[in-house]
mmCIF file of C-alpha atoms in Angstrom:
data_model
loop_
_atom_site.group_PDB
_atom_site.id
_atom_site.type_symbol
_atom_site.label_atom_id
_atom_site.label_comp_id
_atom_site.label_asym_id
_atom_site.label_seq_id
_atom_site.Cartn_x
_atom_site.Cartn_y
_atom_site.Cartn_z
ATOM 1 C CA UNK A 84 0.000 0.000 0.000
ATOM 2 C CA UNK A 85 2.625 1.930 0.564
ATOM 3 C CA UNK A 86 4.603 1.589 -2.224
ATOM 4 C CA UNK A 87 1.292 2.411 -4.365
ATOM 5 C CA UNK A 88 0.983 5.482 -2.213
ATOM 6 C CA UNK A 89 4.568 6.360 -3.359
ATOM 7 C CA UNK A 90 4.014 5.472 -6.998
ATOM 8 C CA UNK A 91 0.877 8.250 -7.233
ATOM 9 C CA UNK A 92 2.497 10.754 -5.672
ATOM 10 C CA UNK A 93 5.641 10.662 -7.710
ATOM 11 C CA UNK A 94 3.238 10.256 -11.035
ATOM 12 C CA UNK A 95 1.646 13.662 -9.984
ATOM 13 C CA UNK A 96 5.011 15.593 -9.336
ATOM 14 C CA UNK A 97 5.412 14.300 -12.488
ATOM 15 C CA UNK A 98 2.303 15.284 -14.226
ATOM 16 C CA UNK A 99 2.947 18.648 -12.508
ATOM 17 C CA UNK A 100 5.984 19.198 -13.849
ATOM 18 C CA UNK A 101 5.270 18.889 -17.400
ATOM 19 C CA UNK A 102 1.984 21.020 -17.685
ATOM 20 C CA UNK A 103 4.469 23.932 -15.978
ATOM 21 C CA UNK A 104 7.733 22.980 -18.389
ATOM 22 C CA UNK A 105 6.137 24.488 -21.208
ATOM 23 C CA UNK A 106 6.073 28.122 -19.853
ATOM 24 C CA UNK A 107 9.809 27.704 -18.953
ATOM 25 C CA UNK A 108 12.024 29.248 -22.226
ATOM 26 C CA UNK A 109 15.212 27.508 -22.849
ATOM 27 C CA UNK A 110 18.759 29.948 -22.632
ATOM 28 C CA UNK A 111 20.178 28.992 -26.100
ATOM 29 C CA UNK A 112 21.802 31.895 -27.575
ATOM 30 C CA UNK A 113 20.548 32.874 -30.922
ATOM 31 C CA UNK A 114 23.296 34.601 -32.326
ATOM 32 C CA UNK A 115 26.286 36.387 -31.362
ATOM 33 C CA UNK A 116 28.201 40.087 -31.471
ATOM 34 C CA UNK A 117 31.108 38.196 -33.198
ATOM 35 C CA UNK A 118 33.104 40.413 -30.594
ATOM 36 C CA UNK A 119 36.035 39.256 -27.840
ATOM 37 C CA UNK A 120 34.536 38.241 -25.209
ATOM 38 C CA UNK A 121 31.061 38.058 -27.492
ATOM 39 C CA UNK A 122 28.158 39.038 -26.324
ATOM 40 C CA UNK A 123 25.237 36.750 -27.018
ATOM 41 C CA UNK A 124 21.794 37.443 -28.309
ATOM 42 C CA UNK A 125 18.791 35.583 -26.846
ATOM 43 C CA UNK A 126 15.249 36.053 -27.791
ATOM 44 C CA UNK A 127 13.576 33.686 -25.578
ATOM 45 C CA UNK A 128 10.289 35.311 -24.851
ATOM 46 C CA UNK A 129 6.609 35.375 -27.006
ATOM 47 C CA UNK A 130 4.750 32.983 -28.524
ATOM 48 C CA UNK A 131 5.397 29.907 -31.058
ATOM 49 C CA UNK A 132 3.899 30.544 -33.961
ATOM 50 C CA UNK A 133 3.637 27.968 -36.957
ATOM 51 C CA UNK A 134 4.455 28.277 -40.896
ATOM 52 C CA UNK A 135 3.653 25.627 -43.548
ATOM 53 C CA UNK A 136 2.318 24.999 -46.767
ATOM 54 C CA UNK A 137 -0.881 22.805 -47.894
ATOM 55 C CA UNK A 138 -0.920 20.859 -51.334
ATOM 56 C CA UNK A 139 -2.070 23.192 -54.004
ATOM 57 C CA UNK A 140 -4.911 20.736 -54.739
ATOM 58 C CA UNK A 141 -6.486 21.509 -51.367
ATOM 59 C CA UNK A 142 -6.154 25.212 -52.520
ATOM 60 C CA UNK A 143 -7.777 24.560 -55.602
ATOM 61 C CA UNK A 144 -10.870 22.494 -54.139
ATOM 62 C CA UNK A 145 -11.712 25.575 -51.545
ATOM 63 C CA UNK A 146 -10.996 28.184 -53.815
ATOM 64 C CA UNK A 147 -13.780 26.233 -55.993
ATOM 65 C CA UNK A 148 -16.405 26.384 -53.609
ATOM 66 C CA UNK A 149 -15.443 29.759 -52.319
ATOM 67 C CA UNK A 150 -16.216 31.172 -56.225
ATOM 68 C CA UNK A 151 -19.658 29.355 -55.647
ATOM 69 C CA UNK A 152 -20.334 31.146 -52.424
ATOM 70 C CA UNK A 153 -18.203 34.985 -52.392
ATOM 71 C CA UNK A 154 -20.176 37.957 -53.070
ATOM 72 C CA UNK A 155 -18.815 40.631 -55.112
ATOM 73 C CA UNK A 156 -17.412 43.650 -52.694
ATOM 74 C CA UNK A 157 -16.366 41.293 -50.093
ATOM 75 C CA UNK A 158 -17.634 38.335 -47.785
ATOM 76 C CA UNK A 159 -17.136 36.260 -45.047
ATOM 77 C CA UNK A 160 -18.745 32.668 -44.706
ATOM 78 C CA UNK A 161 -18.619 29.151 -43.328
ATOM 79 C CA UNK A 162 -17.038 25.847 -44.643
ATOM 80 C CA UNK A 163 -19.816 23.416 -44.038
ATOM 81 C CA UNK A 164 -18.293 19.723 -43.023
ATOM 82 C CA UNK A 165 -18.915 18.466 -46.511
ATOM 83 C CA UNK A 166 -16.650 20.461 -48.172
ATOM 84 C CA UNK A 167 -13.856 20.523 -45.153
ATOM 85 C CA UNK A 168 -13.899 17.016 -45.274
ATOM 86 C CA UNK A 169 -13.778 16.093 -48.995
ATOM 87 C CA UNK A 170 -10.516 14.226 -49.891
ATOM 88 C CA UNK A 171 -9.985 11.547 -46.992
ATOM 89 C CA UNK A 172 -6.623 12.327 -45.794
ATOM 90 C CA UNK A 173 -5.885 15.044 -48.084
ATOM 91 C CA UNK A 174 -9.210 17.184 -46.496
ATOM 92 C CA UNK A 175 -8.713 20.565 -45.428
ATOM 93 C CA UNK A 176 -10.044 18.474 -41.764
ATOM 94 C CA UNK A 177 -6.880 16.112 -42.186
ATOM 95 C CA UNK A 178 -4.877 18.916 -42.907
ATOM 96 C CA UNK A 179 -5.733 21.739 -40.018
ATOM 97 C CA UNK A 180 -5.440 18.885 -37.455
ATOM 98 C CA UNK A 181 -1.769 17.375 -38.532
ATOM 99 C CA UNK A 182 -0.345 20.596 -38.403
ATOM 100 C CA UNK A 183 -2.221 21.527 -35.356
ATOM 101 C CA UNK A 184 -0.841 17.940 -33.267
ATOM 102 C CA UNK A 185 2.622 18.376 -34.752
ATOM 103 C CA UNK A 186 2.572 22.383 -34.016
ATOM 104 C CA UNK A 187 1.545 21.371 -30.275
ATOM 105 C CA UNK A 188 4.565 19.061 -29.803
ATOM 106 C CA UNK A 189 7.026 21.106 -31.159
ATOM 107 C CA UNK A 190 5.648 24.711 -28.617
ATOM 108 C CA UNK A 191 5.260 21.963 -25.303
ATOM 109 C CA UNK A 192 6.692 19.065 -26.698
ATOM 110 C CA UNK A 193 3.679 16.515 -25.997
ATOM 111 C CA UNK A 194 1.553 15.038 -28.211
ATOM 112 C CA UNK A 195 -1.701 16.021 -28.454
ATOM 113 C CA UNK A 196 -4.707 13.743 -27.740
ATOM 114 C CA UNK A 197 -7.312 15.764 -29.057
ATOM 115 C CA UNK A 198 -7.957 17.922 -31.906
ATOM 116 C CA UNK A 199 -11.185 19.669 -31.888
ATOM 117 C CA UNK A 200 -11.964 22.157 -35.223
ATOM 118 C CA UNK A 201 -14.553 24.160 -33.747
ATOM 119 C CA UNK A 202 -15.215 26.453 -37.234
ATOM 120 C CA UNK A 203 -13.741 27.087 -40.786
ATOM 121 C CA UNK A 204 -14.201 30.338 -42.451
ATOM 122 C CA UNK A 205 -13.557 31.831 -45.165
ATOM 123 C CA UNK A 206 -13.080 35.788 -45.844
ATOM 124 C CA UNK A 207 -13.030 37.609 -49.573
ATOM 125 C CA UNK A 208 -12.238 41.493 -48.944
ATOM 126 C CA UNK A 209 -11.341 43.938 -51.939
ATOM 127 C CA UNK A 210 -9.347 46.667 -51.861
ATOM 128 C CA UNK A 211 -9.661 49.318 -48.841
ATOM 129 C CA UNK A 212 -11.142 46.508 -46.531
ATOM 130 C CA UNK A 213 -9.485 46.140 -43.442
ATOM 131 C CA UNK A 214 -9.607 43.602 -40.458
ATOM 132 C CA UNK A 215 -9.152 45.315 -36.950
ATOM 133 C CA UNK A 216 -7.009 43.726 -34.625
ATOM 134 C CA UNK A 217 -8.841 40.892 -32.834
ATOM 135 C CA UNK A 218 -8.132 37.729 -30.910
ATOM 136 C CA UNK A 219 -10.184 33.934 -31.341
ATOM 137 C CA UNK A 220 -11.752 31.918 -29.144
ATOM 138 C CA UNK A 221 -10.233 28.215 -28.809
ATOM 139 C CA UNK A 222 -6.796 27.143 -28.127
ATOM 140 C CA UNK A 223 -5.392 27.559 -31.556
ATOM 141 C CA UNK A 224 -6.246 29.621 -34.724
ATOM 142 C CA UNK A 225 -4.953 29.179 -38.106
ATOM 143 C CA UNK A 226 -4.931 31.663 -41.465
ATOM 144 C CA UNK A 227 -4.437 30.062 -44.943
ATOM 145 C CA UNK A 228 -4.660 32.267 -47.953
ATOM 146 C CA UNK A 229 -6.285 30.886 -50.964
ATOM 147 C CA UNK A 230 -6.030 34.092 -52.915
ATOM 148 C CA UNK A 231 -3.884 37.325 -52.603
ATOM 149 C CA UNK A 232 -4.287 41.214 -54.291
ATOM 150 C CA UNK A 233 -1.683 42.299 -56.983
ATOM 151 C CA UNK A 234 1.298 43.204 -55.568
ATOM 152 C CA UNK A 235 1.288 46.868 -53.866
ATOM 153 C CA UNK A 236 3.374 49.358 -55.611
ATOM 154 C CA UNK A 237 6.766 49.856 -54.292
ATOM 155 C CA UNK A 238 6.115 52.810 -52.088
ATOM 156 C CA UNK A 239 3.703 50.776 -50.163
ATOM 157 C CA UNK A 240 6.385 48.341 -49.384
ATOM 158 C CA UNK A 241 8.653 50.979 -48.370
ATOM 159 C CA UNK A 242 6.134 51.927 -45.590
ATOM 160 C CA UNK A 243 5.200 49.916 -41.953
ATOM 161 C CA UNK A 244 1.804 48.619 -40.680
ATOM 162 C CA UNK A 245 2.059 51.445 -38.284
ATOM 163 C CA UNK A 246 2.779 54.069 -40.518
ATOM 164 C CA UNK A 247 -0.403 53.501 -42.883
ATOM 165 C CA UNK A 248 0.935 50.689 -45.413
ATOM 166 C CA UNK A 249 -1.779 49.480 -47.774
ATOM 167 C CA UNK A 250 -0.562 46.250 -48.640
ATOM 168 C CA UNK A 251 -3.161 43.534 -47.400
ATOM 169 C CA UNK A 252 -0.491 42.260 -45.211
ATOM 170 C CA UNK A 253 -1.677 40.292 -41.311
ATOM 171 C CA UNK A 254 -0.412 41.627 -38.503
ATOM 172 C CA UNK A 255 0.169 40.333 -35.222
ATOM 173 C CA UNK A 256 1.146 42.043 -31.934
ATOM 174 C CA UNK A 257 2.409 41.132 -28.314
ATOM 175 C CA UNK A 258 2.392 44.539 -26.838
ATOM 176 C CA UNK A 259 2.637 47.866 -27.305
ATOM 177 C CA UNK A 260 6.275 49.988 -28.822
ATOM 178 C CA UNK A 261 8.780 48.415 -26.457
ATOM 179 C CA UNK A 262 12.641 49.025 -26.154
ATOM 180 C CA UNK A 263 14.704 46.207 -26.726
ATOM 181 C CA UNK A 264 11.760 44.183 -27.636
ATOM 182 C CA UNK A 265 10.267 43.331 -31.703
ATOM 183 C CA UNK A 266 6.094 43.547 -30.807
ATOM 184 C CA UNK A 267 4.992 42.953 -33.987
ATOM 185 C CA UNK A 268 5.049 40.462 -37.179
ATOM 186 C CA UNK A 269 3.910 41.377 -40.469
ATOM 187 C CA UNK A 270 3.924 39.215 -43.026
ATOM 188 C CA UNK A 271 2.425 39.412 -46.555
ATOM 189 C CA UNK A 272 -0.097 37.202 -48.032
ATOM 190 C CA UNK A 273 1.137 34.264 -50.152
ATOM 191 C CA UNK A 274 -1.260 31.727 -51.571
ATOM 192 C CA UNK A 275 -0.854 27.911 -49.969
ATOM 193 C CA UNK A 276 1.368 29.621 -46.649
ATOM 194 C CA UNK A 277 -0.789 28.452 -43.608
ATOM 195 C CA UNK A 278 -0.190 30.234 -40.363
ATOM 196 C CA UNK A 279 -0.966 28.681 -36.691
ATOM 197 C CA UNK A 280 -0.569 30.774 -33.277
ATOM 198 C CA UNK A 281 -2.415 30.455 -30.368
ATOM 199 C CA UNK A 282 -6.523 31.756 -30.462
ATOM 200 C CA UNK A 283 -5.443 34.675 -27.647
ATOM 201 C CA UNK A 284 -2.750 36.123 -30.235
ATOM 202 C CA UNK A 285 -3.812 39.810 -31.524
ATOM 203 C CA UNK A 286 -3.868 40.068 -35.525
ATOM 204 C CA UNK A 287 -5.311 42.185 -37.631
ATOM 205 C CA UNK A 288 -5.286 42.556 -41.533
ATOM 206 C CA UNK A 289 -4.533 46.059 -43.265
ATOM 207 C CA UNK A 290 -6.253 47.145 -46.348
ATOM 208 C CA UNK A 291 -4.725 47.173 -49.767
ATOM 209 C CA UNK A 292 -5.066 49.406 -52.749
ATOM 210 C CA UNK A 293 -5.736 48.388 -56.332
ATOM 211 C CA UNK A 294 -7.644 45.305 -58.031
ATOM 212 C CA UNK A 295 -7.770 41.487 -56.656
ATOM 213 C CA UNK A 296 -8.844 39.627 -54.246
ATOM 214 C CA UNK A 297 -7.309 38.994 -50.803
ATOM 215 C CA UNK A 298 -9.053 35.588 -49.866
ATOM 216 C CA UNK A 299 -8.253 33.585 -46.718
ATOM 217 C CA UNK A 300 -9.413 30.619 -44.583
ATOM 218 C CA UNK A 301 -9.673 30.736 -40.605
ATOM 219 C CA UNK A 302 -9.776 28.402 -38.073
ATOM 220 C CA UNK A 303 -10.630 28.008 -34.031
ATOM 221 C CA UNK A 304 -9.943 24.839 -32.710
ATOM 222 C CA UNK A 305 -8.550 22.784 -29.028
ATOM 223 C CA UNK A 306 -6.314 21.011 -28.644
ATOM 224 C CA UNK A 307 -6.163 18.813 -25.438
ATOM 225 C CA UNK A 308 -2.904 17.011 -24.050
ATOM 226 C CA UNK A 309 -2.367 14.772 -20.988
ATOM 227 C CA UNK A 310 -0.332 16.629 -18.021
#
């Protein structure tokens, strides 16, 4: 009885001490001065964020029924389970939920248990539409663009989010200007790129100028692990 009694308790310090490992950041240096002594660079704080690709097929089936269902000057609707699920283990389902488990190990480095998609969307905006910054509900949220704008004229480029750039780009923010501290990713749309990030990370999508489309699927889902 004893022993047993032993056994639990060590299995809970255990269980304790992985569901509190993943807030811990590791000290690895990620670059250096190059000086003598050298003084190394660490960036060890924020949140993991995810970047992959999906087959172009994929893109093609939802950009098909997005045609079908897009009004002209903009829209925002639903992917209903038939169409999320179409292709087996090629589905935009199959998809969002192997990145999602293998995104999960590599920011706490357990596997995930449970997937849960919650809702697919999808959102068509034309030129001068923006997205204020907002956060998701879930665990996880994912952006996939199907469809992007013609590139912005060079000037635009030259400019920042924060400065008024009109390049369709998505946004996403930690905190406010901070010394010593990069508070902000911007990154432009490219067609097939998928995104993950946790749901509580603020994003936002500026507006661009000229003709296209800026089309791109959204996700909430959980994602449950054993401590």
């Amino acid at each position: 009885m004893a022993g047993e009694t032993d056994d639990l308790r060590h299995r809970a310090v255990a269980r304790k001490t992985r569901a509190l490992r993943k807030y811990e950041a590791g000290a690895e240096p990620t670059g250096s001065d190059g000086g003598d002594p050298p003084v190394e660079m660490l960036s060890p704080f924020g949140p993991v964020m995810g970047r992959t690709r999906v087959p172009a097929a994929l893109v093609g089936r939802l950009n098909e029924f997005a045609d079908r269902s897009a009004r002209p000057g903009g829209s925002e609707f639903l992917v209903p389970p038939e169409v999320a699920r179409v292709g087996g283990e090629a589905s935009l389902v199959a998809v969002i939920e192997d990145r999602l488990r293998r995104y999960v190990l590599a920011a706490e480095g357990v596997a995930a248990r449970r997937v849960v998609i919650d809702q697919i969307w999808i959102v068509s905006q034309v030129a001068g539409t923006p997205s204020p910054v907002h956060f998701h509900s879930g665990d996880l949220s994912g952006v996939l663009y199907l469809r992007s704008p013609e590139p912005p004229a060079e000037e635009e480029l030259r400019k920042t989010y924060i400065s008024g750039r009109q390049a369709g780009h998505l946004n996403f923010l930690t905190g406010g200007k901070q010394r010593f501290a990069r508070t902000l990713l911007s990154v432009p749309p490219e067609v097939g790129v998928l995104w993950t990030f946790p749901a509580w990370l603020l994003h936002g999508v500026e507006p661009f100028r000229g003709p296209g489309e800026r089309r791109s699927l959204s996700f909430n889902a959980r994602a449950d692990v054993d401590d």
